[in-house]
Tab-separated table of C-alpha atoms and ligand atoms in Angstrom:
chain	number	residue	atom	x	y	z
A	711	MET	CA	51.006	190.904	104.004
A	712	LYS	CA	51.277	190.496	107.672
A	713	TYR	CA	47.479	189.826	108.135
A	714	PRO	CA	46.086	188.149	105.001
A	715	PRO	CA	42.475	189.101	104.208
A	716	GLU	CA	39.384	186.900	104.049
A	717	PRO	CA	39.430	184.354	101.139
A	718	PHE	CA	35.845	184.467	100.866
A	719	ARG	CA	32.947	186.816	100.124
A	720	ILE	CA	29.719	186.943	102.084
A	721	LYS	CA	26.717	185.412	100.373
A	722	THR	CA	24.110	185.211	103.176
A	723	VAL	CA	24.054	187.480	106.226
A	724	GLU	CA	22.611	187.150	109.695
A	725	PRO	CA	21.655	190.351	111.278
A	726	ILE	CA	22.819	190.912	114.763
A	727	ALA	CA	21.298	193.344	117.170
A	728	ARG	CA	23.048	196.033	119.002
A	729	THR	CA	21.577	196.838	122.387
A	730	THR	CA	22.086	200.067	124.498
A	731	ASP	CA	24.291	200.294	127.386
A	732	TYR	CA	21.209	200.861	129.496
A	733	GLU	CA	19.590	197.509	128.169
A	734	ARG	CA	22.687	195.588	128.908
A	735	ILE	CA	22.831	196.738	132.326
A	736	GLY	CA	19.403	195.183	133.038
A	737	ILE	CA	20.233	191.947	131.047
A	738	ILE	CA	23.418	191.311	132.897
A	739	GLN	CA	21.724	191.707	136.243
A	740	ASP	CA	18.860	189.308	135.299
A	741	ALA	CA	21.386	187.028	134.068
A	742	GLY	CA	23.163	187.062	137.591
A	743	TYR	CA	26.198	188.704	135.990
A	744	ASN	CA	26.909	185.337	134.405
A	745	VAL	CA	27.189	185.526	130.564
A	746	PHE	CA	26.094	182.043	130.034
A	747	ASN	CA	22.528	183.026	131.260
A	748	ILE	CA	22.467	185.783	128.521
A	749	PRO	CA	20.031	184.953	125.373
A	750	ALA	CA	22.507	184.941	122.372
A	751	ALA	CA	20.061	187.478	120.661
A	752	LYS	CA	21.267	189.947	123.228
A	753	ILE	CA	24.811	189.473	122.205
A	754	TYR	CA	26.606	191.660	119.535
A	755	ILE	CA	29.719	189.754	119.217
A	756	ASP	CA	29.768	186.149	120.804
A	757	LEU	CA	33.325	184.926	121.603
A	758	LEU	CA	32.085	182.276	124.023
A	759	THR	CA	33.478	179.424	121.858
A	760	ASP	CA	34.784	178.489	118.484
A	761	SER	CA	33.206	175.066	118.824
A	762	GLY	CA	30.081	174.499	116.504
A	763	THR	CA	29.939	178.132	115.610
A	764	SER	CA	31.626	178.071	112.289
A	765	ALA	CA	29.950	179.428	109.010
A	766	MET	CA	29.633	176.706	106.365
A	767	SER	CA	30.560	177.363	102.887
A	768	ASP	CA	28.269	177.174	99.742
A	769	ASN	CA	29.823	173.880	98.938
A	770	GLN	CA	28.994	172.354	102.166
A	771	TRP	CA	25.428	173.688	102.208
A	772	ALA	CA	25.262	172.250	98.613
A	773	GLY	CA	26.506	168.821	100.119
A	774	MET	CA	23.699	168.720	102.647
A	775	MET	CA	21.330	168.918	99.830
A	776	ARG	CA	22.930	165.643	98.851
A	777	GLY	CA	22.127	163.859	102.085
A	778	ASP	CA	21.551	160.287	101.805
A	779	GLU	CA	19.311	159.314	104.842
A	780	SER	CA	19.705	155.618	104.393
A	781	TYR	CA	19.817	153.871	107.673
A	782	ALA	CA	22.774	151.663	106.655
A	783	GLY	CA	25.413	152.279	104.039
A	784	SER	CA	24.647	155.954	103.400
A	785	LYS	CA	26.695	157.141	100.426
A	786	ASN	CA	27.695	160.341	102.636
A	787	TYR	CA	29.389	157.705	105.107
A	788	PHE	CA	31.578	156.498	102.426
A	789	ASN	CA	32.725	159.801	101.164
A	790	PHE	CA	33.079	160.882	104.900
A	791	GLU	CA	35.223	157.844	105.392
A	792	LYS	CA	37.357	158.152	102.228
A	793	VAL	CA	38.388	161.767	103.359
A	794	VAL	CA	39.065	160.942	106.774
A	795	ASN	CA	41.221	158.088	105.635
A	796	ARG	CA	42.914	160.658	103.196
A	797	ILE	CA	43.794	163.157	105.782
A	798	PHE	CA	44.212	160.980	109.008
A	799	GLY	CA	45.208	157.782	107.361
A	800	PHE	CA	43.307	155.425	109.940
A	801	LYS	CA	41.750	152.164	108.624
A	802	HIS	CA	38.454	152.308	110.849
A	803	VAL	CA	36.404	155.588	110.878
A	804	ILE	CA	33.582	155.651	113.431
A	805	PRO	CA	31.184	158.716	113.368
A	806	THR	CA	30.006	160.215	116.348
A	807	HIS	CA	27.592	163.183	116.997
A	808	GLN	CA	30.379	165.051	118.674
A	809	GLY	CA	33.923	164.921	120.018
A	810	ARG	CA	33.011	163.924	123.769
A	811	VAL	CA	31.117	160.824	122.382
A	812	ALA	CA	34.328	159.634	120.708
A	813	GLU	CA	36.171	160.223	124.033
A	814	ASN	CA	33.306	158.338	126.028
A	815	LEU	CA	33.505	155.355	123.659
A	816	LEU	CA	37.369	155.234	123.836
A	817	PHE	CA	37.699	155.449	127.620
A	818	SER	CA	34.680	153.385	128.630
A	819	THR	CA	36.387	150.718	126.387
A	820	ILE	CA	39.934	150.895	127.623
A	821	LEU	CA	39.340	151.809	131.293
A	822	LYS	CA	36.473	149.434	131.959
A	823	ASP	CA	36.883	147.059	134.863
A	824	THR	CA	40.650	148.074	135.831
A	825	LYS	CA	41.626	150.184	138.799
A	826	GLY	CA	44.512	152.604	138.910
A	827	LEU	CA	44.925	153.350	135.179
A	828	VAL	CA	46.441	156.720	134.289
A	829	ILE	CA	46.074	158.584	130.769
A	830	PRO	CA	48.736	161.255	130.198
A	831	ASN	CA	48.359	164.182	127.926
A	832	ASN	CA	49.848	167.674	127.371
A	833	ASN	CA	46.599	169.083	128.596
A	834	HIS	CA	43.375	167.338	128.847
A	835	PHE	CA	40.302	169.073	127.742
A	836	ASP	CA	37.603	169.260	130.385
A	837	THR	CA	35.343	166.671	128.406
A	838	THR	CA	38.547	164.571	128.084
A	839	ARG	CA	39.502	164.530	131.710
A	840	ALA	CA	35.716	164.120	132.640
A	841	ASN	CA	35.493	161.004	130.494
A	842	VAL	CA	38.714	159.723	131.949
A	843	GLU	CA	37.715	160.327	135.509
A	844	TYR	CA	34.140	159.300	135.147
A	845	ASN	CA	35.459	155.779	133.816
A	846	GLY	CA	37.680	155.387	136.852
A	847	GLY	CA	41.080	156.724	135.367
A	848	GLN	CA	43.273	159.378	136.415
A	849	ALA	CA	43.922	162.221	133.664
A	850	LEU	CA	47.574	163.671	134.046
A	851	ASP	CA	48.543	167.015	132.459
A	852	LEU	CA	52.396	167.030	131.460
A	853	VAL	CA	52.769	170.127	129.326
A	854	VAL	CA	55.938	171.820	129.318
A	855	ASP	CA	56.653	174.244	132.131
A	856	ILE	CA	57.044	177.166	129.908
A	857	ALA	CA	53.214	176.933	129.133
A	858	LYS	CA	52.434	178.124	132.503
A	859	ASP	CA	54.227	181.483	132.088
A	860	THR	CA	51.657	183.724	130.030
A	861	GLN	CA	54.514	186.052	128.884
A	862	ALA	CA	57.052	183.515	127.620
A	863	ILE	CA	57.434	183.486	124.046
A	864	ALA	CA	57.825	180.146	122.434
A	865	ASP	CA	56.969	178.411	119.201
A	866	PHE	CA	55.433	175.444	120.644
A	867	LYS	CA	54.180	175.949	124.032
A	868	GLY	CA	51.643	172.996	123.714
A	869	ASN	CA	54.310	170.242	123.664
A	870	ILE	CA	54.191	167.463	126.180
A	871	ASP	CA	57.257	167.496	128.778
A	872	LEU	CA	58.974	164.047	127.565
A	873	LYS	CA	60.957	163.957	130.791
A	874	LYS	CA	57.761	163.963	132.759
A	875	LEU	CA	56.343	161.441	130.351
A	876	GLN	CA	59.374	159.077	130.950
A	877	ALA	CA	59.101	159.804	134.898
A	878	LEU	CA	55.489	158.728	134.803
A	879	ILE	CA	56.270	155.564	132.898
A	880	ASP	CA	59.126	154.768	135.462
A	881	ARG	CA	56.686	155.641	138.432
A	882	VAL	CA	53.590	153.705	137.533
A	883	GLY	CA	54.868	151.266	135.001
A	884	PRO	CA	53.562	151.029	131.390
A	885	GLU	CA	50.876	148.493	132.339
A	886	ARG	CA	49.091	151.268	134.176
A	887	ILE	CA	49.146	153.516	131.002
A	888	PRO	CA	46.531	151.999	128.458
A	889	ILE	CA	47.090	154.817	126.099
A	890	GLY	CA	48.944	158.281	126.024
A	891	MET	CA	47.556	161.388	124.280
A	892	LEU	CA	48.388	164.772	122.712
A	893	THR	CA	45.777	167.345	122.150
A	894	VAL	CA	46.389	169.428	119.129
A	895	THR	CA	46.337	172.511	119.389
A	896	ASN	CA	46.325	172.593	123.144
A	897	ASN	CA	43.108	174.289	124.002
A	898	SER	CA	43.330	174.157	127.944
A	899	GLY	CA	46.882	175.688	127.422
A	900	GLY	CA	45.890	178.714	125.238
A	901	GLY	CA	45.524	177.171	121.879
A	902	GLN	CA	49.188	176.587	121.651
A	903	PRO	CA	50.454	174.338	118.971
A	904	VAL	CA	52.465	171.001	119.367
A	905	SER	CA	55.594	170.525	117.124
A	906	MET	CA	55.913	167.447	114.715
A	907	ALA	CA	59.212	166.453	116.637
A	908	ASN	CA	57.212	166.375	119.962
A	909	ILE	CA	54.549	164.470	118.298
A	910	ARG	CA	57.231	161.872	116.786
A	911	GLU	CA	59.049	161.675	120.085
A	912	THR	CA	55.993	161.285	122.157
A	913	ALA	CA	54.981	158.254	119.879
A	914	ALA	CA	58.505	156.794	120.017
A	915	LEU	CA	58.566	156.995	123.826
A	916	LEU	CA	55.100	155.366	124.198
A	917	HIS	CA	55.594	152.760	121.596
A	918	LYS	CA	59.026	151.728	123.167
A	919	PHE	CA	56.892	150.746	126.060
A	920	ASP	CA	54.046	149.249	123.787
A	921	ILE	CA	51.582	152.029	124.899
A	922	PRO	CA	49.316	153.018	122.011
A	923	PHE	CA	49.401	156.831	121.066
A	924	PHE	CA	46.218	158.859	120.511
A	925	ILE	CA	45.696	162.483	119.321
A	926	ASP	CA	42.921	164.662	120.259
A	927	ALA	CA	42.628	166.232	116.722
A	928	CYS	CA	39.987	168.896	117.148
A	929	ARG	CA	42.002	171.794	115.791
A	930	PHE	CA	44.724	169.546	113.789
A	931	ALA	CA	44.736	171.742	110.693
A	932	GLU	CA	45.434	174.934	112.883
A	933	ASN	CA	48.381	172.865	114.422
A	934	ALA	CA	49.629	171.757	111.089
A	935	TYR	CA	49.789	175.403	109.838
A	936	PHE	CA	51.722	176.182	112.911
A	937	ILE	CA	54.323	173.706	111.994
A	938	LYS	CA	54.410	174.744	108.637
A	939	MET	CA	55.276	178.187	109.706
A	940	ARG	CA	57.401	177.601	112.805
A	941	GLU	CA	59.222	174.197	112.477
A	942	ALA	CA	62.387	173.818	110.342
A	943	GLY	CA	61.781	171.736	107.257
A	944	TYR	CA	57.971	172.134	106.846
A	945	ARG	CA	57.819	175.519	104.907
A	946	ASP	CA	57.566	173.768	101.548
A	947	LYS	CA	55.022	171.092	102.804
A	948	SER	CA	51.423	171.082	101.906
A	949	ILE	CA	48.938	171.194	105.086
A	950	LEU	CA	47.633	167.847	103.965
A	951	ASP	CA	51.231	166.414	104.032
A	952	ILE	CA	51.877	167.889	107.353
A	953	ALA	CA	48.596	166.456	108.795
A	954	ARG	CA	49.212	162.972	107.362
A	955	GLU	CA	52.630	163.064	108.991
A	956	MET	CA	51.227	163.960	112.296
A	957	PHE	CA	48.623	161.203	112.503
A	958	SER	CA	51.139	158.655	110.791
A	959	TYR	CA	52.933	158.472	114.331
A	960	ALA	CA	49.577	157.721	116.111
A	961	ASP	CA	47.402	154.730	116.589
A	962	GLY	CA	44.177	156.679	116.354
A	963	CYS	CA	42.355	159.874	117.228
A	964	THR	CA	39.298	161.602	118.702
A	965	MET	CA	37.818	164.425	116.749
A	966	SER	CA	35.245	166.941	117.531
A	967	ALA	CA	34.453	168.164	113.910
A	968	LYS	CA	32.699	171.184	115.467
A	969	LYS	CA	36.152	172.888	115.090
A	970	ASP	CA	38.430	172.100	112.250
A	971	GLY	CA	35.723	170.046	110.581
A	972	LEU	CA	33.971	173.540	109.947
A	973	VAL	CA	30.547	172.367	111.147
A	974	ASN	CA	28.087	173.035	113.748
A	975	MET	CA	27.707	169.243	114.699
A	976	GLY	CA	29.758	166.022	114.424
A	977	GLY	CA	32.664	163.893	115.177
A	978	PHE	CA	34.590	160.790	115.018
A	979	PHE	CA	36.790	158.097	116.303
A	980	ALA	CA	39.376	156.484	114.099
A	981	THR	CA	41.992	153.910	114.601
A	982	ASN	CA	44.137	151.295	113.014
A	983	ASN	CA	43.462	148.783	115.802
A	984	ASP	CA	41.030	146.184	114.649
A	985	GLU	CA	40.067	144.833	118.077
A	986	LEU	CA	39.396	148.345	119.628
A	987	ALA	CA	37.403	149.280	116.549
A	988	GLN	CA	35.246	146.290	116.920
A	989	GLN	CA	34.623	146.915	120.564
A	990	ILE	CA	33.933	150.754	120.037
A	991	THR	CA	31.587	149.769	117.115
A	992	ASN	CA	29.568	147.459	119.413
A	993	ARG	CA	29.204	150.180	121.935
A	994	LEU	CA	28.604	152.796	119.204
A	995	ILE	CA	25.404	150.771	118.280
A	996	LEU	CA	24.233	150.809	121.828
A	997	ILE	CA	24.618	154.557	122.459
A	998	GLU	CA	24.805	156.335	118.994
A	999	GLY	CA	23.618	154.227	116.225
A	1000	PHE	CA	24.216	152.202	113.360
A	1001	PRO	CA	28.031	152.329	112.278
A	1002	THR	CA	27.493	154.098	108.994
A	1003	TYR	CA	25.905	157.215	110.738
A	1004	GLY	CA	26.794	156.970	114.562
A	1005	GLY	CA	24.440	159.621	115.640
A	1006	LEU	CA	24.719	161.895	112.557
A	1007	ALA	CA	22.453	162.417	109.581
A	1008	GLY	CA	23.745	161.629	106.149
A	1009	ARG	CA	23.940	165.338	105.200
A	1010	ASP	CA	25.920	166.223	108.460
A	1011	MET	CA	28.518	163.745	107.253
A	1012	GLU	CA	28.659	165.150	103.958
A	1013	ALA	CA	29.259	168.779	105.594
A	1014	ILE	CA	31.985	167.202	107.414
A	1015	ALA	CA	33.748	165.507	104.450
A	1016	ARG	CA	33.481	168.857	102.565
A	1017	GLY	CA	34.770	170.849	105.665
A	1018	LEU	CA	37.700	168.664	106.241
A	1019	GLU	CA	38.905	169.424	102.618
A	1020	GLU	CA	38.260	173.101	103.150
A	1021	VAL	CA	40.239	173.406	106.309
A	1022	LEU	CA	43.226	172.272	104.502
A	1023	GLU	CA	43.245	175.333	102.242
A	1024	GLU	CA	46.404	177.377	103.034
A	1025	ASP	CA	44.593	180.730	102.225
A	1026	TYR	CA	41.976	179.883	104.696
A	1027	LEU	CA	44.399	178.863	107.543
A	1028	ALA	CA	46.638	182.090	106.660
A	1029	TYR	CA	43.422	184.200	107.243
A	1030	ARG	CA	42.208	182.165	110.322
A	1031	ILE	CA	45.433	182.303	112.105
A	1032	SER	CA	46.285	185.886	111.478
A	1033	GLN	CA	42.749	186.976	112.400
A	1034	VAL	CA	43.427	185.815	115.915
A	1035	GLU	CA	46.895	186.954	115.864
A	1036	GLU	CA	45.782	190.487	114.735
A	1037	LEU	CA	43.491	190.831	117.461
A	1038	GLY	CA	46.325	189.852	119.880
A	1039	ASP	CA	48.645	192.206	118.358
A	1040	ARG	CA	46.317	195.113	118.756
A	1041	LEU	CA	45.937	194.308	122.431
A	1042	ILE	CA	49.689	193.836	122.972
A	1043	ASP	CA	50.522	197.263	121.369
A	1044	ALA	CA	47.907	198.820	123.729
A	1045	GLY	CA	49.737	197.208	126.719
A	1046	VAL	CA	46.804	195.011	127.483
A	1047	PRO	CA	47.980	191.785	129.351
A	1048	ILE	CA	47.258	188.656	127.197
A	1049	LEU	CA	48.536	185.051	127.109
A	1050	ARG	CA	51.567	185.155	124.540
A	1051	PRO	CA	51.970	184.281	121.891
A	1052	THR	CA	48.411	184.325	120.564
A	1053	GLY	CA	47.188	180.755	120.020
A	1054	GLY	CA	45.245	179.322	116.969
A	1055	HIS	CA	41.761	179.954	117.861
A	1056	ALA	CA	41.528	182.302	120.685
A	1057	VAL	CA	43.068	185.318	122.385
A	1058	TYR	CA	43.181	184.750	126.222
A	1059	LEU	CA	43.097	187.955	128.471
A	1060	ASP	CA	45.259	187.671	131.730
A	1061	ALA	CA	42.601	188.970	134.053
A	1062	LYS	CA	45.114	188.785	136.966
A	1063	ASN	CA	47.394	191.345	135.332
A	1064	PHE	CA	44.420	193.259	133.699
A	1065	LEU	CA	42.757	193.756	137.121
A	1066	PRO	CA	45.636	193.533	139.620
A	1067	HIS	CA	43.410	195.324	142.294
A	1068	VAL	CA	40.764	192.578	142.218
A	1069	PRO	CA	41.998	189.449	144.248
A	1070	GLN	CA	41.350	186.049	142.913
A	1071	SER	CA	38.629	185.443	145.775
A	1072	GLN	CA	36.778	188.311	144.120
A	1073	PHE	CA	36.763	186.710	140.469
A	1074	PRO	CA	38.692	189.131	138.201
A	1075	GLY	CA	37.786	186.998	135.110
A	1076	ILE	CA	34.173	187.373	135.975
A	1077	ALA	CA	34.601	191.102	136.513
A	1078	LEU	CA	36.058	191.180	133.209
A	1079	THR	CA	33.338	189.264	131.227
A	1080	VAL	CA	30.887	191.326	132.915
A	1081	SER	CA	32.454	194.483	131.891
A	1082	LEU	CA	33.141	193.280	128.395
A	1083	TYR	CA	29.326	192.665	127.923
A	1084	THR	CA	28.004	195.723	129.406
A	1085	HIS	CA	30.556	198.071	127.815
A	1086	ALA	CA	30.441	196.577	124.205
A	1087	GLY	CA	27.943	193.554	124.071
A	1088	ILE	CA	30.918	191.178	123.518
A	1089	ARG	CA	30.642	187.683	125.223
A	1090	ALA	CA	33.818	186.005	126.450
A	1091	VAL	CA	34.322	183.036	128.826
A	1092	GLU	CA	35.960	183.162	132.270
A	1093	ILE	CA	38.638	180.375	132.496
A	1094	GLY	CA	39.610	181.126	136.154
A	1095	SER	CA	38.509	180.832	139.628
A	1096	LEU	CA	34.833	180.408	139.105
A	1097	MET	CA	35.653	177.485	136.826
A	1098	PHE	CA	38.575	175.921	138.735
A	1099	ALA	CA	39.035	177.163	142.425
A	1100	HIS	CA	37.936	174.484	144.779
A	1101	GLU	CA	38.309	173.621	148.440
A	1102	ASP	CA	41.168	171.401	149.555
A	1103	SER	CA	39.664	167.980	150.621
A	1104	GLU	CA	42.064	167.995	153.750
A	1105	THR	CA	42.440	171.523	155.015
A	1106	GLY	CA	39.238	173.060	153.558
A	1107	GLU	CA	41.188	175.880	152.167
A	1108	VAL	CA	40.274	177.391	148.780
A	1109	VAL	CA	43.162	176.437	146.097
A	1110	TYR	CA	43.024	178.820	143.344
A	1111	PRO	CA	44.298	178.185	139.778
A	1112	ASP	CA	47.571	179.503	138.693
A	1113	LEU	CA	46.019	181.493	135.940
A	1114	GLU	CA	43.006	183.841	135.580
A	1115	LEU	CA	42.101	184.002	131.812
A	1116	VAL	CA	39.305	185.292	129.978
A	1117	ARG	CA	39.056	183.229	126.463
A	1118	LEU	CA	37.967	185.250	123.442
A	1119	ALA	CA	37.373	182.304	121.097
A	1120	ILE	CA	36.908	183.138	117.450
A	1121	PRO	CA	34.240	181.497	115.322
A	1122	ARG	CA	35.614	180.380	111.981
A	1123	ARG	CA	34.705	182.594	109.005
A	1124	VAL	CA	31.981	184.414	111.181
A	1125	TYR	CA	33.278	187.688	112.100
A	1126	THR	CA	34.905	190.356	109.902
A	1127	ASN	CA	38.097	192.103	110.619
A	1128	SER	CA	36.239	195.212	111.325
A	1129	GLN	CA	34.351	193.451	113.899
A	1130	MET	CA	37.584	192.350	115.423
A	1131	GLN	CA	38.777	195.820	115.474
A	1132	TYR	CA	35.532	196.838	117.515
A	1133	VAL	CA	36.586	193.939	119.992
A	1134	ALA	CA	40.083	195.177	120.281
A	1135	GLU	CA	39.079	198.962	120.683
A	1136	ASN	CA	36.540	198.153	123.203
A	1137	ILE	CA	38.969	195.938	125.339
A	1138	ILE	CA	41.525	198.861	125.357
A	1139	GLU	CA	38.848	201.395	126.485
A	1140	LEU	CA	38.082	198.920	129.200
A	1141	TYR	CA	41.809	198.585	130.074
A	1142	GLN	CA	42.351	202.251	130.189
A	1143	ASP	CA	39.260	202.358	132.630
A	1144	ARG	CA	40.375	199.258	134.740
A	1145	GLU	CA	40.429	200.934	138.000
A	1146	ASN	CA	36.699	201.371	138.026
A	1147	ILE	CA	36.075	197.741	137.555
A	1148	GLY	CA	35.395	195.756	140.876
A	1149	GLY	CA	35.180	192.299	142.133
A	1150	TYR	CA	32.232	189.840	142.574
A	1151	SER	CA	30.765	187.242	145.085
A	1152	ILE	CA	28.757	184.214	144.569
A	1153	GLU	CA	25.177	184.439	145.366
A	1154	TYR	CA	24.270	180.706	143.979
A	1155	GLN	CA	26.367	177.734	142.948
A	1156	ALA	CA	25.752	174.345	141.768
A	1157	PRO	CA	27.714	171.500	143.306
A	1158	VAL	CA	29.623	170.672	140.125
A	1159	LEU	CA	30.564	172.636	137.078
A	1160	ARG	CA	29.236	175.896	138.923
A	1161	HIS	CA	30.451	178.118	136.218
A	1162	PHE	CA	27.544	177.421	133.757
A	1163	THR	CA	24.697	178.194	136.200
A	1164	ALA	CA	26.481	180.464	138.969
A	1165	ARG	CA	24.728	183.433	139.954
A	1166	MET	CA	26.853	186.334	140.964
A	1167	LYS	CA	26.717	189.856	142.682
A	1168	PRO	CA	28.876	192.961	142.398
A	1169	LEU	CA	30.769	193.626	145.593
A	1170	ALA	CA	30.488	197.459	145.270
B	2400	LIG	C1	40.461	169.930	122.635
B	2400	LIG	C2	39.085	169.437	122.610
B	2400	LIG	N1	38.726	168.147	122.904
B	2400	LIG	C3	37.388	167.740	122.906
B	2400	LIG	C4	36.373	168.621	122.735
B	2400	LIG	C5	35.071	168.068	122.894
B	2400	LIG	O1	34.298	168.294	121.679
B	2400	LIG	P1	32.645	168.456	121.734
B	2400	LIG	O2	32.408	169.726	122.306
B	2400	LIG	O3	32.285	168.205	120.135
B	2400	LIG	O4	32.207	167.163	122.395
B	2400	LIG	C6	36.659	169.970	122.683
B	2400	LIG	C7	35.610	171.070	122.626
B	2400	LIG	O5	35.639	172.062	122.810
B	2400	LIG	C8	38.309	170.437	122.685
B	2400	LIG	O6	38.652	171.798	122.404
């Protein structure tokens, strides 16, 4: 079966309200044409993010009732540690309340007091980049060039370019690279996977120069599933074995459990390095809490432990990846321009090609998110000029990003396939009517991270 069905049935439902076209026009106007400002109750299908939006299973909810809220040595911590250890294989497991805290602990420790350090990655996620830069480092994206071509079809468009990595080591010297990273799957590059060969070779290259190798593991199970399906020699291996092999090459990882932990909150840092683990634990106590809870309730750790087991189930992953793929295929069949191939957690509309008559200076991605909402009550996120365009510090000219994307991130186990069909049909309708979609200008913007709070206005 090309698109395997849901391997679960629904036991609890949450009603979602449908608004009228007329209501949505007023709502989006009040929101300053920025979907971040719309109350969630006024959204029909919310594809803003796949982070922290998963539906937990009955087994996870049952685990929450078994929460041991002891300050020190909660039994849930030991179960959580055992599961993380089994899958990821690292000796030290340090819970955090979400992924960016694991990043903060790592970078504030390894970049502290030293100028001129560089952290290479395939693509840094925004919070990873921000944590590197805030701590005085330089975050470099070294993804393979083919990743920048939205129409190029390749199995592993998330790979790091090993030649670029070697050139970086030659240029700055290994002593200025405290660690190298890979993000699996590559969220900022369209949710594209990284191959096992690339993980292995990245580790080998870094280790040749005694540079530790870390993985940003948020979507590790989705990445492992792509390896199973696409890379020679892995078809008969279990997801657990593939995941264990991925992490066997690494010295540690940061993890937001809000993705492949199948929970609404949580994360961890894990490593084999005793000294680093000790330093990070000391900082953890300062900013998050005691080492056996690190900012999480006992019940949260139990839910993560159970979620990490469930996410390895092949039926789940087959359904998960194919739900995203099916949405992508419906759009491709109707000629709608999307980033190809579809990634693991989201479909990315190519707004530049969707609305060729709207120049980047008029925010085609915003035009599309506004139209998606007013047309069908669907919330997506712009990943384009409102998020990334900036003035060149020397010339003062606006520098636009290469891509204008609109991300439709699919929450895990939340929407049915008929709701996905609704999404596809409405996007296709919009595409057929694209000439009537116009551009926007900015009415208000904050000095940093303006996309969250900007207020826009239609140009016509
Ligand atoms: C690749 C990647 N790394 C790190 C993070 C940060 O995780 P959190 O939102 O839990 O802080 C995210 C969140 O979306 C992510 O996608």
